[in-house]
Amino acid sequence: SNFRRIEVTVRDGDEIVKLEEYADRILQFKKDKMHLVNVSQDIEFLEDTFMYKGVRHPASVCKTDYGVSWVNRRGVYLYDGQKVINLLEKGGKQIIKESEWKNFLAADKAYGGNETELTPMIGYIPHKRQIVIYDDITNNSTAEPRMYLYDMVTQSWVQGTETNRTIDAVKTNFVHDKFGQLIYIQDTKKVHVWNDTSTSSDSFEVITKDIDFGEPGRRKKVHKVLVTYDSGNATSNVQV
């Protein structure tokens, strides 16, 4: 029977990878596109189609309390119930360059190539309202960074590397346990709980935006820059 059946696209050479729901919408992810289906009325209908916003694996999609988020080789997106937002952009500007993101999801990036496209996985940390993205669900990645973290409150990104856990391994998708913790399982059958406890480091880099003092078209001469930092009560080895 065709009762309550809707076909958004057929014979398009694509296939359904993942279905996710948010409010009164169903997000149908294919490899190359995402269909937004409206189910708020008695008759369902295709509300919109977003080209180039598909995913290659179900692990590339997750649900947050802000909406549905997903990742592909072109960016990281959030559907908030009204519109699709590219989280790699802010205020009309790119936060992460296209070339950096392309290299992040290229298995041969250590050698300057991008022949093999990685399959990223994404998860949500509810108590911190952060999104975690690993560069690949398998062990194909060959260089840093291994992951990115996005803070939905500050709308900022940070990179991450391998420390006390092996990201470069065959993994399951991210899920939440009964305590709301973000977890995944490696091929060693070991369960990993996402842990962002701070560790010591002797090198880091802080990059600011372009500081033009409100007049980007005028040449300036800066004679002094003052930097203030606070290490609390601990001894700091930071060389500024």
GROMACS .gro file of C-alpha atoms in nm:
model
  240
    1SER     CA    1   0.000   0.000   0.000
    2ASN     CA    2   0.113   0.358  -0.074
    3PHE     CA    3  -0.081   0.504   0.219
    4ARG     CA    4   0.120   0.778   0.399
    5ARG     CA    5   0.416   0.720   0.172
    6ILE     CA    6   0.632   1.001   0.035
    7GLU     CA    7   0.911   0.974  -0.222
    8VAL     CA    8   1.129   1.283  -0.225
    9THR     CA    9   1.369   1.173  -0.500
   10VAL     CA   10   1.398   0.850  -0.692
   11ARG     CA   11   1.653   0.719  -0.943
   12ASP     CA   12   1.897   0.999  -0.864
   13GLY     CA   13   2.197   0.769  -0.832
   14ASP     CA   14   2.211   0.838  -0.458
   15GLU     CA   15   2.108   0.638  -0.153
   16ILE     CA   16   1.973   0.710   0.195
   17VAL     CA   17   2.250   0.698   0.456
   18LYS     CA   18   2.080   0.831   0.769
   19LEU     CA   19   1.740   0.950   0.894
   20GLU     CA   20   1.713   1.195   1.183
   21GLU     CA   21   1.418   1.387   1.327
   22TYR     CA   22   1.394   1.724   1.493
   23ALA     CA   23   1.069   1.892   1.603
   24ASP     CA   24   0.825   1.835   1.314
   25ARG     CA   25   1.091   1.775   1.048
   26ILE     CA   26   1.265   1.464   0.920
   27LEU     CA   27   1.618   1.505   0.784
   28GLN     CA   28   1.692   1.249   0.516
   29PHE     CA   29   2.065   1.231   0.454
   30LYS     CA   30   2.195   1.095   0.128
   31LYS     CA   31   2.558   1.089   0.016
   32ASP     CA   32   2.541   1.415  -0.178
   33LYS     CA   33   2.232   1.595  -0.047
   34MET     CA   34   1.999   1.637   0.248
   35HIS     CA   35   1.621   1.639   0.211
   36LEU     CA   36   1.411   1.822   0.470
   37VAL     CA   37   1.066   1.663   0.502
   38ASN     CA   38   0.787   1.849   0.680
   39VAL     CA   39   0.563   1.616   0.885
   40SER     CA   40   0.374   1.882   1.082
   41GLN     CA   41   0.051   1.830   0.889
   42ASP     CA   42  -0.165   1.539   0.784
   43ILE     CA   43   0.014   1.533   0.449
   44GLU     CA   44   0.394   1.511   0.455
   45PHE     CA   45   0.581   1.710   0.194
   46LEU     CA   46   0.935   1.786   0.085
   47GLU     CA   47   1.016   2.128   0.227
   48ASP     CA   48   1.370   2.179   0.098
   49THR     CA   49   1.671   2.008  -0.054
   50PHE     CA   50   2.025   2.104   0.046
   51MET     CA   51   2.281   2.007  -0.214
   52TYR     CA   52   2.637   1.911  -0.112
   53LYS     CA   53   2.526   1.862   0.248
   54GLY     CA   54   2.499   1.486   0.253
   55VAL     CA   55   2.704   1.235   0.454
   56ARG     CA   56   2.885   0.914   0.367
   57HIS     CA   57   2.829   0.736   0.699
   58PRO     CA   58   2.564   0.741   0.978
   59ALA     CA   59   2.838   0.826   1.233
   60SER     CA   60   2.868   1.169   1.067
   61VAL     CA   61   2.532   1.280   1.212
   62CYS     CA   62   2.433   1.354   1.573
   63LYS     CA   63   2.151   1.522   1.763
   64THR     CA   64   2.208   1.814   2.001
   65ASP     CA   65   1.976   2.024   2.216
   66TYR     CA   66   2.026   2.297   1.955
   67GLY     CA   67   1.919   2.079   1.664
   68VAL     CA   68   2.076   1.820   1.434
   69SER     CA   69   2.444   1.854   1.350
   70TRP     CA   70   2.648   1.673   1.087
   71VAL     CA   71   2.989   1.681   0.921
   72ASN     CA   72   3.122   1.619   0.571
   73ARG     CA   73   3.427   1.717   0.367
   74ARG     CA   74   3.279   2.062   0.299
   75GLY     CA   75   3.200   2.164   0.656
   76VAL     CA   76   3.007   2.114   0.979
   77TYR     CA   77   2.638   2.201   0.981
   78LEU     CA   78   2.354   2.255   1.225
   79TYR     CA   79   1.983   2.249   1.152
   80ASP     CA   80   1.813   2.447   1.430
   81GLY     CA   81   1.453   2.390   1.321
   82GLN     CA   82   1.449   2.689   1.087
   83LYS     CA   83   1.769   2.701   0.885
   84VAL     CA   84   2.094   2.519   0.813
   85ILE     CA   85   2.403   2.690   0.959
   86ASN     CA   86   2.763   2.623   0.860
   87LEU     CA   87   2.954   2.616   1.189
   88LEU     CA   88   3.284   2.679   1.009
   89GLU     CA   89   3.160   3.032   0.942
   90LYS     CA   90   3.076   3.314   1.180
   91GLY     CA   91   2.956   3.664   1.100
   92GLY     CA   92   3.005   3.611   0.728
   93LYS     CA   93   3.368   3.503   0.773
   94GLN     CA   94   3.540   3.166   0.770
   95ILE     CA   95   3.661   3.053   1.112
   96ILE     CA   96   3.846   2.756   0.963
   97LYS     CA   97   3.990   2.787   0.615
   98GLU     CA   98   3.861   2.562   0.341
   99SER     CA   99   4.213   2.430   0.278
  100GLU     CA  100   4.260   2.341   0.647
  101TRP     CA  101   3.933   2.151   0.660
  102LYS     CA  102   4.013   1.973   0.336
  103ASN     CA  103   4.349   1.859   0.473
  104PHE     CA  104   4.186   1.755   0.801
  105LEU     CA  105   3.971   1.503   0.615
  106ALA     CA  106   4.239   1.377   0.375
  107ALA     CA  107   4.421   1.056   0.473
  108ASP     CA  108   4.733   1.156   0.279
  109LYS     CA  109   4.750   1.501   0.437
  110ALA     CA  110   5.088   1.430   0.599
  111TYR     CA  111   5.241   1.419   0.252
  112GLY     CA  112   5.048   1.708   0.103
  113GLY     CA  113   4.799   1.494  -0.085
  114ASN     CA  114   4.425   1.443  -0.057
  115GLU     CA  115   4.362   1.132  -0.266
  116THR     CA  116   4.178   0.941   0.007
  117GLU     CA  117   3.881   1.108   0.171
  118LEU     CA  118   3.830   1.024   0.537
  119THR     CA  119   3.494   0.947   0.697
  120PRO     CA  120   3.450   1.176   1.000
  121MET     CA  121   3.243   1.091   1.308
  122ILE     CA  122   3.061   1.345   1.525
  123GLY     CA  123   2.928   1.346   1.881
  124TYR     CA  124   2.768   1.587   2.126
  125ILE     CA  125   2.867   1.655   2.489
  126PRO     CA  126   2.536   1.766   2.646
  127HIS     CA  127   2.663   1.895   2.982
  128LYS     CA  128   2.919   2.122   2.812
  129ARG     CA  129   2.726   2.190   2.493
  130GLN     CA  130   3.019   2.096   2.275
  131ILE     CA  131   3.052   1.905   1.950
  132VAL     CA  132   3.342   1.661   1.899
  133ILE     CA  133   3.459   1.557   1.553
  134TYR     CA  134   3.713   1.280   1.487
  135ASP     CA  135   3.869   1.283   1.141
  136ASP     CA  136   3.792   0.918   1.062
  137ILE     CA  137   3.597   0.618   1.191
  138THR     CA  138   3.889   0.389   1.102
  139ASN     CA  139   4.268   0.404   1.133
  140ASN     CA  140   4.335   0.575   0.799
  141SER     CA  141   4.437   0.914   0.937
  142THR     CA  142   4.809   0.990   0.924
  143ALA     CA  143   4.871   1.337   1.070
  144GLU     CA  144   4.751   1.593   1.322
  145PRO     CA  145   4.505   1.729   1.406
  146ARG     CA  146   4.306   1.418   1.479
  147MET     CA  147   3.998   1.603   1.598
  148TYR     CA  148   3.817   1.935   1.633
  149LEU     CA  149   3.595   2.055   1.916
  150TYR     CA  150   3.326   2.320   1.877
  151ASP     CA  151   3.180   2.509   2.173
  152MET     CA  152   2.821   2.603   2.094
  153VAL     CA  153   2.809   2.868   2.367
  154THR     CA  154   3.119   3.064   2.262
  155GLN     CA  155   3.089   2.956   1.894
  156SER     CA  156   3.460   2.879   1.882
  157TRP     CA  157   3.678   2.593   1.759
  158VAL     CA  158   3.987   2.420   1.898
  159GLN     CA  159   4.204   2.145   1.751
  160GLY     CA  160   4.297   1.826   1.930
  161THR     CA  161   4.566   1.561   1.909
  162GLU     CA  162   4.614   1.209   2.040
  163THR     CA  163   4.724   1.193   2.403
  164ASN     CA  164   4.625   0.909   2.635
  165ARG     CA  165   4.379   0.756   2.391
  166THR     CA  166   4.411   0.622   2.038
  167ILE     CA  167   4.192   0.813   1.799
  168ASP     CA  168   4.364   0.657   1.498
  169ALA     CA  169   4.185   0.322   1.530
  170VAL     CA  170   3.872   0.146   1.407
  171LYS     CA  171   3.583   0.286   1.611
  172THR     CA  172   3.209   0.276   1.653
  173ASN     CA  173   2.998   0.587   1.625
  174PHE     CA  174   2.957   0.817   1.927
  175VAL     CA  175   2.669   0.735   2.162
  176HIS     CA  176   2.561   0.844   2.512
  177ASP     CA  177   2.555   0.617   2.814
  178LYS     CA  178   2.288   0.632   3.086
  179PHE     CA  179   2.476   0.917   3.256
  180GLY     CA  180   2.475   1.130   2.940
  181GLN     CA  181   2.847   1.079   2.883
  182LEU     CA  182   2.981   1.061   2.528
  183ILE     CA  183   3.133   0.718   2.459
  184TYR     CA  184   3.260   0.502   2.175
  185ILE     CA  185   3.417   0.158   2.140
  186GLN     CA  186   3.742   0.070   1.964
  187ASP     CA  187   3.823  -0.250   1.778
  188THR     CA  188   4.011  -0.360   2.092
  189LYS     CA  189   3.664  -0.383   2.254
  190LYS     CA  190   3.762  -0.107   2.494
  191VAL     CA  191   3.497   0.151   2.583
  192HIS     CA  192   3.624   0.509   2.581
  193VAL     CA  193   3.445   0.785   2.770
  194TRP     CA  194   3.512   1.135   2.638
  195ASN     CA  195   3.737   1.309   2.888
  196ASP     CA  196   3.872   1.661   2.841
  197THR     CA  197   4.070   1.686   3.164
  198SER     CA  198   4.353   1.936   3.111
  199THR     CA  199   4.710   1.810   3.071
  200SER     CA  200   5.037   2.000   3.079
  201SER     CA  201   5.196   2.115   2.754
  202ASP     CA  202   5.511   2.306   2.669
  203SER     CA  203   5.391   2.446   2.338
  204PHE     CA  204   5.076   2.614   2.219
  205GLU     CA  205   4.980   2.886   1.977
  206VAL     CA  206   4.723   3.163   2.010
  207ILE     CA  207   4.598   3.314   1.683
  208THR     CA  208   4.388   3.630   1.691
  209LYS     CA  209   4.172   3.777   1.420
  210ASP     CA  210   4.312   4.047   1.190
  211ILE     CA  211   4.337   4.358   1.408
  212ASP     CA  212   4.280   4.662   1.187
  213PHE     CA  213   4.157   4.910   1.453
  214GLY     CA  214   3.834   4.953   1.258
  215GLU     CA  215   4.005   5.086   0.944
  216PRO     CA  216   4.129   4.798   0.725
  217GLY     CA  217   4.220   5.027   0.433
  218ARG     CA  218   4.463   5.251   0.621
  219ARG     CA  219   4.829   5.171   0.691
  220LYS     CA  220   4.929   5.173   1.059
  221LYS     CA  221   5.250   5.153   1.258
  222VAL     CA  222   5.220   4.955   1.581
  223HIS     CA  223   5.502   5.036   1.825
  224LYS     CA  224   5.402   4.828   2.125
  225VAL     CA  225   5.183   4.528   2.203
  226LEU     CA  226   5.089   4.443   2.564
  227VAL     CA  227   4.994   4.084   2.649
  228THR     CA  228   4.837   3.994   2.984
  229TYR     CA  229   4.806   3.634   3.099
  230ASP     CA  230   4.723   3.467   3.427
  231SER     CA  231   4.850   3.131   3.552
  232GLY     CA  232   4.673   3.149   3.887
  233ASN     CA  233   4.885   3.036   4.179
  234ALA     CA  234   5.091   2.795   3.971
  235THR     CA  235   5.442   2.855   3.845
  236SER     CA  236   5.430   2.947   3.478
  237ASN     CA  237   5.693   2.852   3.222
  238VAL     CA  238   5.518   3.042   2.946
  239GLN     CA  239   5.767   3.249   2.746
  240VAL     CA  240   5.578   3.541   2.594
   0.00000   0.00000   0.00000
